[in-house]
């Protein structure tokens, strides 16, 4: 018997309080340390807050990617999102996408975004292709709203682009046994044969631009650490097909409102996450009602003992996402810890930041409705 | 422990002397009996020798198909061939295709031909997509040479048509577990995940015309009995997706030159089969050298004891393929059995028939080189 860990992270499950240091060891990824960040900064001249503050905390082969870049071998960026039923885009989903946007700007890179619209269909009994078709459109709006350059951004929808994706997926699939899938994803003989094949399709965008251009192009994949499993398998396959292993940078999960630990879950009641389509009132209500507080039970106690920003979800959201100014963040941290800043006041700061962000996002999301065609890859 | 049968028939293996009556029971198919043939004849006015002489010996739901036809619900025909390396088309491959051509003429039916160019790639370590691409072209020439109507014939190549095939394949795949695949194909955890998924792609052409036309169209699949396994699984799935179960008619294998039993094997030394590209000299040499004889050791003994047409490969080829005239065949049978006709004379009859057939086929095969584009389905 193997020891049950207190947490579990696979593409199909993330539960328990996640120990990211342990994940680094278990997944065999490397820590994204200061030395490497400094190396990156030589090219970007600044570091996004996601990099400065450990939101992206691990990587595979980023040094190699920068070696290639410094030799003049430019990379492209690849990430994705599996459209589902009743799974709207929330703030947590945006972490890797915003990173992609920043990287596209800094490196003037081509960006490939995969919408594997068969994944949830295959994994969830009640999800239909009608559901995923609608969800694909909604998800596209959120990606476009982040400001990617249409001329350098290419959307792939698995069922629509299978004409160029299925053949390379077969090349990947030929080199992966069901034993490997069982061990990596926790599958068994009751899994359907589409779900068993699926990881091959997720591998394809990491080398499709190399196929299409006829030359080997390095790839960088920003993704949530839970998705690493797919590439742990397919990275071993790609060199056998004559392509580079993609480099990866991994982000932690944005904690759910209810508290640190676990992954911001989109598909539960809808109360544990802030969606990109939430109204200002919903944002205010959810943060005030649910955002786990590191403060004390009464104002008097709080003034006396101070709060704990390390477990306070509102503070974490500011740190991980909404307050890019390091000095301002430090002041909020210190004031909250000393008891000068009350939980309600801290929440008010966050609410305003999110409302402002979403007002802008929703405006761009509306404009995106007329831009979808420009982003879909024309095979 | 289950008892090992003396023969084995799956899409990936056919060995031993095949007991077709036993296959009917084991596969759960029905015998193609005289009553059903008479019913078919009401529409076709004659019966192809493949039907009169038991080359097509079993079926699934042919009565249902004719019920639908008589109600004015026309069917389409579907069969296929997996392109491989070093596996040229031989006479045995032509059995279902010639049946399809006859059915297309008799019923003025649409005909869909699948070239699953990933199948052998996935199943055979040494087969590359370069191999299958070349083989696909060669195989197409043999199909076209049989005289199908281009305006009613549609070639599907899995890796090229995945844009319309992958999504319906996922719908099939969602309803098939790996347990089912293991039990049906004899797979295990060492099989690659592409081969595990593949049967879903083979199912698609049986209902793709219904998807494309937006109305449910019955389907008839003529195929070698070894391919039945794929549809034993997917026929159960299709009604769950809202489509008819396809009807099937099954042919026996054309015996290899070496003797009755087994399937004419294309990929061995090349000496056990007559290929569509064999020269007249090769045909003569192979038949004279290899065609298993039911005759006696010496002319004297043969004159005295007579030959056995039931095990004589040359006679079987005449019966199954090359002598449509029942009276002429009966005379050859009787003369051989009585000893009047010698083995060399019997072989000479067959050689001339095959040479004539192949001369015509090869001429049309040459002309087919300029017709391929007309047959490939335009999605």
mmCIF file of N, CA and C in Angstrom, chain A residues 59-100:
data_model
loop_
_atom_site.group_PDB
_atom_site.id
_atom_site.type_symbol
_atom_site.label_atom_id
_atom_site.label_comp_id
_atom_site.label_asym_id
_atom_site.label_seq_id
_atom_site.Cartn_x
_atom_site.Cartn_y
_atom_site.Cartn_z
ATOM 1 N N UNK A 59 9.093 25.299 -12.861
ATOM 2 C CA UNK A 59 9.299 25.277 -14.318
ATOM 3 C C UNK A 59 9.938 23.961 -14.748
ATOM 4 N N UNK A 60 9.907 23.759 -16.038
ATOM 5 C CA UNK A 60 10.705 22.715 -16.694
ATOM 6 C C UNK A 60 11.459 23.370 -17.847
ATOM 7 N N UNK A 61 12.753 23.230 -17.850
ATOM 8 C CA UNK A 61 13.586 23.619 -19.002
ATOM 9 C C UNK A 61 13.512 25.081 -19.402
ATOM 10 N N UNK A 62 13.230 25.977 -18.462
ATOM 11 C CA UNK A 62 13.199 27.394 -18.825
ATOM 12 C C UNK A 62 14.597 27.899 -19.178
ATOM 13 N N UNK A 63 15.614 27.354 -18.501
ATOM 14 C CA UNK A 63 16.985 27.740 -18.856
ATOM 15 C C UNK A 63 17.307 27.381 -20.299
ATOM 16 N N UNK A 64 16.911 26.181 -20.677
ATOM 17 C CA UNK A 64 17.124 25.753 -22.069
ATOM 18 C C UNK A 64 16.416 26.689 -23.046
ATOM 19 N N UNK A 65 15.176 27.062 -22.698
ATOM 20 C CA UNK A 65 14.404 27.949 -23.574
ATOM 21 C C UNK A 65 15.140 29.277 -23.773
ATOM 22 N N UNK A 66 15.706 29.799 -22.672
ATOM 23 C CA UNK A 66 16.422 31.075 -22.762
ATOM 24 C C UNK A 66 17.751 30.905 -23.506
ATOM 25 N N UNK A 67 18.392 29.753 -23.351
ATOM 26 C CA UNK A 67 19.585 29.458 -24.167
ATOM 27 C C UNK A 67 19.244 29.590 -25.648
ATOM 28 N N UNK A 68 18.143 28.929 -26.029
ATOM 29 C CA UNK A 68 17.726 28.956 -27.433
ATOM 30 C C UNK A 68 17.396 30.382 -27.866
ATOM 31 N N UNK A 69 16.668 31.090 -27.004
ATOM 32 C CA UNK A 69 16.279 32.458 -27.333
ATOM 33 C C UNK A 69 17.515 33.320 -27.554
ATOM 34 N N UNK A 70 18.499 33.135 -26.696
ATOM 35 C CA UNK A 70 19.724 33.940 -26.795
ATOM 36 C C UNK A 70 20.527 33.580 -28.042
ATOM 37 N N UNK A 71 20.283 32.375 -28.564
ATOM 38 C CA UNK A 71 20.928 31.989 -29.830
ATOM 39 C C UNK A 71 20.126 32.500 -31.039
ATOM 40 N N UNK A 72 19.018 33.182 -30.757
ATOM 41 C CA UNK A 72 18.200 33.705 -31.852
ATOM 42 C C UNK A 72 17.059 32.781 -32.257
ATOM 43 N N UNK A 73 16.859 31.758 -31.458
ATOM 44 C CA UNK A 73 15.808 30.779 -31.749
ATOM 45 C C UNK A 73 14.557 31.127 -30.946
ATOM 46 N N UNK A 74 13.679 31.912 -31.535
ATOM 47 C CA UNK A 74 12.497 32.409 -30.816
ATOM 48 C C UNK A 74 11.522 31.279 -30.472
ATOM 49 N N UNK A 75 10.807 31.456 -29.377
ATOM 50 C CA UNK A 75 9.826 30.441 -28.973
ATOM 51 C C UNK A 75 8.407 30.943 -29.195
ATOM 52 N N UNK A 76 7.467 30.008 -29.242
ATOM 53 C CA UNK A 76 6.057 30.389 -29.207
ATOM 54 C C UNK A 76 5.481 29.975 -27.853
ATOM 55 N N UNK A 77 4.314 30.529 -27.534
ATOM 56 C CA UNK A 77 3.665 30.267 -26.251
ATOM 57 C C UNK A 77 2.418 29.428 -26.504
ATOM 58 N N UNK A 78 2.158 28.501 -25.619
ATOM 59 C CA UNK A 78 0.970 27.639 -25.767
ATOM 60 C C UNK A 78 0.318 27.452 -24.407
ATOM 61 N N UNK A 79 -0.978 27.686 -24.345
ATOM 62 C CA UNK A 79 -1.741 27.231 -23.175
ATOM 63 C C UNK A 79 -3.139 26.863 -23.660
ATOM 64 N N UNK A 80 -4.043 26.548 -22.740
ATOM 65 C CA UNK A 80 -5.370 26.142 -23.181
ATOM 66 C C UNK A 80 -6.382 26.132 -22.061
ATOM 67 N N UNK A 81 -7.595 25.772 -22.454
ATOM 68 C CA UNK A 81 -8.692 25.722 -21.498
ATOM 69 C C UNK A 81 -9.740 24.773 -22.064
ATOM 70 N N UNK A 82 -10.159 23.798 -21.253
ATOM 71 C CA UNK A 82 -11.142 22.817 -21.698
ATOM 72 C C UNK A 82 -12.552 23.330 -21.434
ATOM 73 N N UNK A 83 -13.299 23.655 -22.483
ATOM 74 C CA UNK A 83 -14.668 24.155 -22.291
ATOM 75 C C UNK A 83 -15.549 23.057 -21.687
ATOM 76 N N UNK A 84 -16.414 23.455 -20.767
ATOM 77 C CA UNK A 84 -17.264 22.473 -20.098
ATOM 78 C C UNK A 84 -18.673 23.033 -19.947
ATOM 79 N N UNK A 85 -19.485 22.334 -19.213
ATOM 80 C CA UNK A 85 -20.833 22.823 -18.944
ATOM 81 C C UNK A 85 -20.838 23.481 -17.567
ATOM 82 N N UNK A 86 -21.443 24.664 -17.468
ATOM 83 C CA UNK A 86 -21.561 25.319 -16.168
ATOM 84 C C UNK A 86 -20.229 25.606 -15.505
ATOM 85 N N UNK A 87 -19.169 25.690 -16.320
ATOM 86 C CA UNK A 87 -17.872 26.029 -15.752
ATOM 87 C C UNK A 87 -17.398 27.315 -16.394
ATOM 88 N N UNK A 88 -17.839 28.421 -15.793
ATOM 89 C CA UNK A 88 -17.471 29.720 -16.334
ATOM 90 C C UNK A 88 -16.029 30.058 -15.945
ATOM 91 N N UNK A 89 -15.461 30.982 -16.683
ATOM 92 C CA UNK A 89 -14.086 31.401 -16.397
ATOM 93 C C UNK A 89 -14.073 32.230 -15.113
ATOM 94 N N UNK A 90 -13.185 31.864 -14.191
ATOM 95 C CA UNK A 90 -13.029 32.644 -12.965
ATOM 96 C C UNK A 90 -11.625 33.235 -12.904
ATOM 97 N N UNK A 91 -11.392 34.022 -11.873
ATOM 98 C CA UNK A 91 -10.113 34.730 -11.769
ATOM 99 C C UNK A 91 -8.924 33.774 -11.799
ATOM 100 N N UNK A 92 -9.083 32.598 -11.205
ATOM 101 C CA UNK A 92 -7.992 31.623 -11.173
ATOM 102 C C UNK A 92 -7.565 31.171 -12.562
ATOM 103 N N UNK A 93 -8.561 31.049 -13.460
ATOM 104 C CA UNK A 93 -8.216 30.644 -14.824
ATOM 105 C C UNK A 93 -7.333 31.668 -15.527
ATOM 106 N N UNK A 94 -7.491 32.935 -15.105
ATOM 107 C CA UNK A 94 -6.790 33.999 -15.824
ATOM 108 C C UNK A 94 -5.290 34.020 -15.558
ATOM 109 N N UNK A 95 -4.854 33.394 -14.455
ATOM 110 C CA UNK A 95 -3.430 33.496 -14.097
ATOM 111 C C UNK A 95 -2.509 33.110 -15.257
ATOM 112 N N UNK A 96 -2.618 31.892 -15.809
ATOM 113 C CA UNK A 96 -1.690 31.559 -16.906
ATOM 114 C C UNK A 96 -1.932 32.389 -18.168
ATOM 115 N N UNK A 97 -3.187 32.799 -18.381
ATOM 116 C CA UNK A 97 -3.478 33.550 -19.612
ATOM 117 C C UNK A 97 -2.853 34.945 -19.559
ATOM 118 N N UNK A 98 -2.957 35.577 -18.389
ATOM 119 C CA UNK A 98 -2.352 36.907 -18.238
ATOM 120 C C UNK A 98 -0.830 36.802 -18.396
ATOM 121 N N UNK A 99 -0.282 35.705 -17.882
ATOM 122 C CA UNK A 99 1.153 35.464 -18.049
ATOM 123 C C UNK A 99 1.488 35.340 -19.539
ATOM 124 N N UNK A 100 0.650 34.628 -20.275
ATOM 125 C CA UNK A 100 0.868 34.462 -21.716
ATOM 126 C C UNK A 100 0.849 35.812 -22.425
#
